[in-house]
Amino acid sequence: CCLFQLTMSLNSSTLSNEENAQGPKRSTECLESLELQTPSSFQDNPLQQLQLASQEVLEKAKKSGRSKCPRCNSSRMFYCYTCFVPVESVPTNEIPTVKLPLKIDIIKHPNETDGKSTAVHAKLLAPDDVTIYKYPCIPEYEEKKHEIALIFPGPNSVSVKDIAFHLQKYTKKGVCASDDDCSREPLLKQAKIEPEEEKHPNECVSSSRSEGTRLKKIIFIDSTWNQTNKIITDERLQGLLQIELKTRKTCFWRHQKGKPDTYLSTIEAIYYFLVDYHQEILKENYKGQYDNLLFFFSFMHTLIKDAKCCAGKE
């Protein structure tokens, strides 16, 4: 069930900018009413705990309305979802930049609506580390299989904490030397420990961390469930290490009707993977380093919740 839920987590899409523009303006009365009506949702909302840069620039942009994209001149709200840049009313230097510990490729289905995809948030906020490809125009990963993983559920998917163990099964050419090599215990696990080495357990942890950081790139699929099969069966993605995420509840406002709240949006899946990677592979305390990946998402979440309140839907 968890694996299937992760598949659907990559399906979610962001609210269209058109709907953003039409949403009712917030008011103090509306905010107070929302807090009184749904106190539990506010307490349980993990977005409230994020360490975010000031969103004042988005507040100003919301009040001024739609603005032009500096590249294509299209009228957009907050950012252009085709050029991957903020609009003129949102100065780039007022948008936070997130440095990621590895590169991220997002493979977007051609029929996925640009204005509904949260994948663009990752490109806007981590421009140096995120690349978005529109299927079928995707890279060849064959020669890099020893340092790449795909976030996608399946019978052979592994957890984030087991990345180090499984990456050792891949050679630098990106494939196992043989089926036996793939199923055999990695050399790190088989190595004989000399008596004097047993006195230094931290060395084993350090070695595991080193193996885990062999991961250089992670791939996400931005698509609906009905569209996913065509991408995941592409020969260029075959043989990649597949990763499954821990179960988390989404805060996404455009949730698929009748689906569990454990189906995440794409930007949420990216964020939660990085938090897990930071803690379980880099072995470091998480102190909000990637929280700003949800800079737009959290703002729009509040915007939509308030709009529903004012419209009497909450």
Coordinates of C-alpha atoms in Angstrom, one line a residue:
C1 CA 0.0 0.0 0.0
C2 CA 2.8 2.4 0.9
L3 CA 4.6 1.8 -2.4
F4 CA 1.5 2.4 -4.4
Q5 CA 0.9 5.6 -2.4
L6 CA 4.3 6.9 -3.3
T7 CA 3.6 6.4 -7.0
M8 CA 0.6 8.6 -6.6
S9 CA 2.6 11.1 -4.7
L10 CA 4.4 12.0 -7.9
N11 CA 1.1 12.7 -9.6
S12 CA -0.1 15.7 -7.7
S13 CA -0.1 19.1 -9.4
T14 CA -0.1 22.7 -8.2
L15 CA -3.0 25.0 -8.4
S16 CA -3.2 26.9 -11.7
N17 CA -2.1 30.5 -11.6
E18 CA -5.5 31.5 -13.0
E19 CA -7.2 30.1 -9.9
N20 CA -4.7 31.9 -7.7
A21 CA -5.5 35.2 -9.3
Q22 CA -9.3 34.7 -8.9
G23 CA -9.1 33.6 -5.2
P24 CA -10.6 36.1 -2.7
K25 CA -8.3 38.4 -0.9
R26 CA -7.4 37.5 2.6
S27 CA -8.6 39.6 5.6
T28 CA -7.9 39.6 9.3
E29 CA -11.4 38.4 10.0
C30 CA -11.0 35.6 7.5
L31 CA -7.8 34.4 9.1
E32 CA -9.3 34.5 12.6
S33 CA -12.3 32.6 11.4
L34 CA -10.2 29.9 9.8
E35 CA -8.1 29.5 13.0
L36 CA -11.3 29.1 15.1
Q37 CA -12.9 26.7 12.8
T38 CA -10.0 24.3 12.2
P39 CA -7.6 24.5 15.1
S40 CA -6.5 20.9 14.8
S41 CA -5.5 21.3 11.1
F42 CA -3.3 24.2 12.1
Q43 CA -1.7 22.2 14.9
D44 CA -1.1 19.2 12.7
N45 CA 0.2 21.2 9.7
P46 CA 3.9 20.6 9.3
L47 CA 4.2 23.7 7.1
Q48 CA 3.8 25.8 10.3
Q49 CA 7.1 24.5 11.5
L50 CA 9.2 25.4 8.5
Q51 CA 12.2 27.8 8.7
L52 CA 11.4 30.0 5.7
A53 CA 12.8 33.1 4.2
S54 CA 10.5 36.2 4.4
Q55 CA 7.5 35.8 2.1
E56 CA 6.8 39.5 2.1
V57 CA 7.7 39.6 -1.6
L58 CA 4.9 37.2 -2.3
E59 CA 2.5 39.1 -0.2
K60 CA 3.2 42.3 -2.3
A61 CA 2.9 40.3 -5.5
K62 CA -0.4 38.9 -4.5
K63 CA -1.8 42.4 -3.8
S64 CA -0.5 43.8 -7.1
G65 CA -1.9 40.9 -9.1
R66 CA -0.6 39.1 -12.2
S67 CA 2.7 40.3 -13.7
K68 CA 4.7 39.7 -16.9
C69 CA 7.3 37.0 -17.3
P70 CA 10.6 38.8 -18.1
R71 CA 11.4 36.2 -20.8
C72 CA 8.2 35.4 -22.6
N73 CA 6.0 38.4 -21.5
S74 CA 3.2 36.0 -20.5
S75 CA 0.9 37.2 -17.7
R76 CA 1.5 35.0 -14.6
M77 CA 1.1 35.0 -10.8
F78 CA 4.4 34.8 -8.8
Y79 CA 6.4 32.9 -11.5
C80 CA 6.3 31.7 -15.1
Y81 CA 5.8 28.0 -15.1
T82 CA 7.1 27.6 -18.7
C83 CA 10.3 29.7 -18.4
F84 CA 11.0 28.7 -14.7
V85 CA 11.6 32.3 -13.6
P86 CA 9.8 34.7 -11.2
V87 CA 7.6 37.4 -12.8
E88 CA 8.6 41.0 -12.8
S89 CA 6.8 41.8 -9.6
V90 CA 8.9 39.2 -7.8
P91 CA 12.5 40.2 -7.8
T92 CA 14.9 37.3 -8.1
N93 CA 17.1 38.5 -5.4
E94 CA 14.2 38.4 -2.9
I95 CA 13.6 34.7 -3.7
P96 CA 15.6 32.2 -1.5
T97 CA 18.1 29.9 -3.1
V98 CA 18.6 26.4 -1.8
K99 CA 21.8 24.4 -2.3
L100 CA 21.1 20.7 -2.6
P101 CA 23.5 17.8 -1.6
L102 CA 23.0 16.2 -5.0
K103 CA 21.5 16.9 -8.4
I104 CA 17.8 16.3 -9.2
D105 CA 16.3 15.4 -12.6
I106 CA 12.6 15.8 -12.9
I107 CA 11.0 13.9 -15.8
K108 CA 7.7 15.6 -16.7
H109 CA 5.0 13.9 -18.8
P110 CA 4.2 16.1 -21.9
N111 CA 0.5 16.0 -21.1
E112 CA 1.0 17.2 -17.5
T113 CA -0.3 20.8 -17.3
D114 CA 2.6 23.2 -16.7
G115 CA 0.6 25.5 -14.5
K116 CA -0.4 22.7 -12.2
S117 CA 3.0 21.2 -11.5
T118 CA 4.8 21.8 -8.3
A119 CA 8.0 20.6 -9.9
V120 CA 8.7 24.1 -11.2
H121 CA 9.1 25.2 -7.5
A122 CA 12.2 23.0 -7.2
K123 CA 13.7 24.6 -10.4
L124 CA 12.9 28.1 -9.1
L125 CA 14.4 27.6 -5.7
A126 CA 17.4 25.3 -6.5
P127 CA 18.2 26.4 -10.1
D128 CA 21.8 25.1 -10.0
D129 CA 20.8 21.6 -8.9
V130 CA 17.5 20.9 -10.6
T131 CA 16.8 20.1 -14.2
I132 CA 13.3 19.5 -15.7
Y133 CA 13.0 17.4 -18.8
K134 CA 9.8 16.9 -20.8
Y135 CA 9.4 13.3 -21.8
P136 CA 10.5 11.7 -24.1
C137 CA 13.5 14.0 -24.2
I138 CA 15.4 12.6 -21.3
P139 CA 19.1 11.8 -20.7
E140 CA 20.9 8.5 -21.1
Y141 CA 21.6 7.2 -17.6
E142 CA 23.3 3.8 -18.5
E143 CA 26.8 4.9 -17.8
K144 CA 25.9 6.5 -14.5
K145 CA 23.8 3.8 -12.8
H146 CA 26.3 3.5 -10.0
E147 CA 25.6 7.0 -8.8
I148 CA 21.9 7.6 -9.7
A149 CA 18.6 6.5 -8.1
L150 CA 15.0 6.8 -9.1
I151 CA 12.2 7.7 -6.7
F152 CA 9.6 5.2 -7.7
P153 CA 7.9 2.3 -5.9
G154 CA 8.2 -1.3 -7.0
P155 CA 9.0 -4.8 -5.9
N156 CA 12.7 -4.0 -5.7
S157 CA 12.5 -0.5 -4.2
V158 CA 14.6 0.2 -1.1
S159 CA 14.4 2.7 1.7
V160 CA 16.6 5.8 1.8
K161 CA 18.7 4.4 4.7
D162 CA 19.6 1.4 2.5
I163 CA 21.0 3.4 -0.4
A164 CA 24.6 2.9 0.6
F165 CA 24.2 -0.9 0.8
H166 CA 22.6 -1.2 -2.6
L167 CA 24.7 1.3 -4.6
Q168 CA 27.7 -1.0 -4.0
K169 CA 26.1 -3.6 -6.3
Y170 CA 26.7 -1.3 -9.3
T171 CA 30.0 -1.0 -11.1
K172 CA 31.3 2.3 -12.5
K173 CA 30.0 1.2 -15.8
G174 CA 26.5 1.3 -14.3
V175 CA 25.7 -2.4 -14.3
C176 CA 26.5 -5.4 -12.2
A177 CA 29.2 -7.7 -13.4
S178 CA 26.8 -10.6 -13.3
D179 CA 23.5 -11.6 -11.7
D180 CA 25.5 -13.4 -8.9
D181 CA 27.3 -10.2 -8.2
C182 CA 24.0 -8.3 -7.9
S183 CA 22.7 -10.8 -5.3
R184 CA 25.9 -11.2 -3.4
E185 CA 26.7 -9.4 -0.2
P186 CA 28.6 -6.2 -1.0
L187 CA 32.4 -6.3 -0.3
L188 CA 32.1 -3.8 2.5
K189 CA 29.8 -6.2 4.4
Q190 CA 32.1 -9.2 3.7
A191 CA 35.4 -7.6 4.6
K192 CA 37.1 -9.3 7.6
I193 CA 37.5 -7.0 10.5
E194 CA 40.8 -7.2 12.3
P195 CA 40.8 -7.3 16.1
E196 CA 42.3 -3.8 16.4
E197 CA 39.7 -2.4 14.1
E198 CA 36.8 -3.6 16.3
K199 CA 37.8 -1.0 18.7
H200 CA 36.7 1.8 16.3
P201 CA 33.0 1.3 15.4
N202 CA 32.8 4.9 14.2
E203 CA 35.0 3.9 11.2
C204 CA 32.2 1.6 10.0
V205 CA 29.7 4.5 10.2
S206 CA 32.1 6.7 8.3
S207 CA 32.6 4.1 5.6
S208 CA 28.9 3.6 5.2
R209 CA 28.4 7.4 4.9
S210 CA 31.1 7.5 2.2
E211 CA 29.4 4.8 0.2
G212 CA 26.0 6.5 0.6
T213 CA 27.4 9.8 -0.8
R214 CA 28.3 8.0 -4.0
L215 CA 24.8 8.9 -5.0
K216 CA 25.1 12.0 -7.2
K217 CA 21.7 12.3 -8.8
I218 CA 18.1 11.5 -8.0
I219 CA 15.3 11.2 -10.5
F220 CA 11.6 12.2 -9.9
I221 CA 8.7 11.6 -12.3
D222 CA 6.2 14.4 -12.5
S223 CA 3.1 12.8 -13.9
T224 CA -0.4 11.5 -13.2
W225 CA -0.8 7.8 -12.3
N226 CA -2.4 7.1 -15.7
Q227 CA 0.6 8.6 -17.5
T228 CA 3.3 7.2 -15.3
N229 CA 3.6 3.7 -16.9
K230 CA 4.9 5.0 -20.2
I231 CA 7.7 6.8 -18.5
I232 CA 8.7 4.2 -16.0
T233 CA 8.9 1.5 -18.6
D234 CA 11.3 3.5 -20.8
E235 CA 14.4 1.6 -21.5
R236 CA 16.6 4.5 -20.4
L237 CA 15.3 4.1 -16.8
Q238 CA 15.6 0.4 -16.6
G239 CA 18.1 -1.0 -14.1
L240 CA 18.3 2.1 -11.9
L241 CA 18.2 1.7 -8.1
Q242 CA 14.6 2.6 -7.1
I243 CA 13.9 4.3 -3.8
E244 CA 10.7 4.5 -1.8
L245 CA 9.9 7.2 0.7
K246 CA 8.6 7.1 4.3
T247 CA 4.9 7.6 4.6
R248 CA 3.9 11.2 5.1
K249 CA 0.7 13.2 4.9
T250 CA 0.3 15.8 2.1
C251 CA -0.6 19.4 2.7
F252 CA -1.5 19.8 -1.0
W253 CA -4.7 21.6 -1.7
R254 CA -5.5 20.1 -5.1
H255 CA -5.6 16.5 -3.8
Q256 CA -7.0 13.7 -5.9
K257 CA -10.5 12.9 -4.9
G258 CA -10.9 9.7 -3.1
K259 CA -7.2 9.2 -2.6
P260 CA -5.4 8.9 0.8
D261 CA -3.7 11.9 2.3
T262 CA -0.3 10.1 2.0
Y263 CA -0.2 11.0 -1.8
L264 CA 2.4 13.8 -1.9
S265 CA 2.8 16.5 -4.5
T266 CA 6.1 16.4 -6.4
I267 CA 7.8 19.2 -4.4
E268 CA 6.8 17.6 -1.1
A269 CA 8.3 14.3 -2.3
I270 CA 11.6 16.1 -3.2
Y271 CA 11.6 17.9 0.1
Y272 CA 11.0 14.8 2.2
F273 CA 13.5 12.7 0.3
L274 CA 16.2 15.4 1.0
V275 CA 15.4 15.5 4.7
D276 CA 15.7 11.7 5.0
Y277 CA 18.9 11.7 2.9
H278 CA 20.4 14.4 5.1
Q279 CA 19.7 12.5 8.3
E280 CA 20.1 8.9 7.2
I281 CA 22.9 9.1 4.7
L282 CA 24.8 12.3 5.5
K283 CA 24.3 11.5 9.2
E284 CA 23.7 15.1 10.1
N285 CA 21.1 16.8 12.2
Y286 CA 18.5 18.5 10.1
K287 CA 18.2 22.2 10.8
G288 CA 15.9 23.4 8.1
Q289 CA 18.5 23.4 5.3
Y290 CA 15.9 22.5 2.6
D291 CA 12.8 24.1 4.1
N292 CA 12.8 26.9 1.5
L293 CA 12.0 24.4 -1.2
L294 CA 8.5 24.8 0.2
F295 CA 8.7 28.6 0.0
F296 CA 6.0 28.9 -2.8
F297 CA 4.2 25.8 -1.7
S298 CA 3.6 26.9 1.9
F299 CA 2.5 30.4 0.8
M300 CA 0.0 29.0 -1.8
H301 CA -1.2 26.5 0.8
T302 CA -2.2 29.4 3.1
L303 CA -3.6 31.4 0.3
I304 CA -5.9 28.6 -0.8
K305 CA -7.0 27.7 2.7
D306 CA -7.9 31.4 3.3
A307 CA -9.7 31.6 0.0
K308 CA -11.8 28.6 0.9
C309 CA -12.5 30.1 4.3
C310 CA -13.8 33.3 2.7
A311 CA -15.9 31.4 0.2
G312 CA -17.5 29.5 3.0
K313 CA -16.1 26.1 2.1
E314 CA -14.2 25.5 5.3

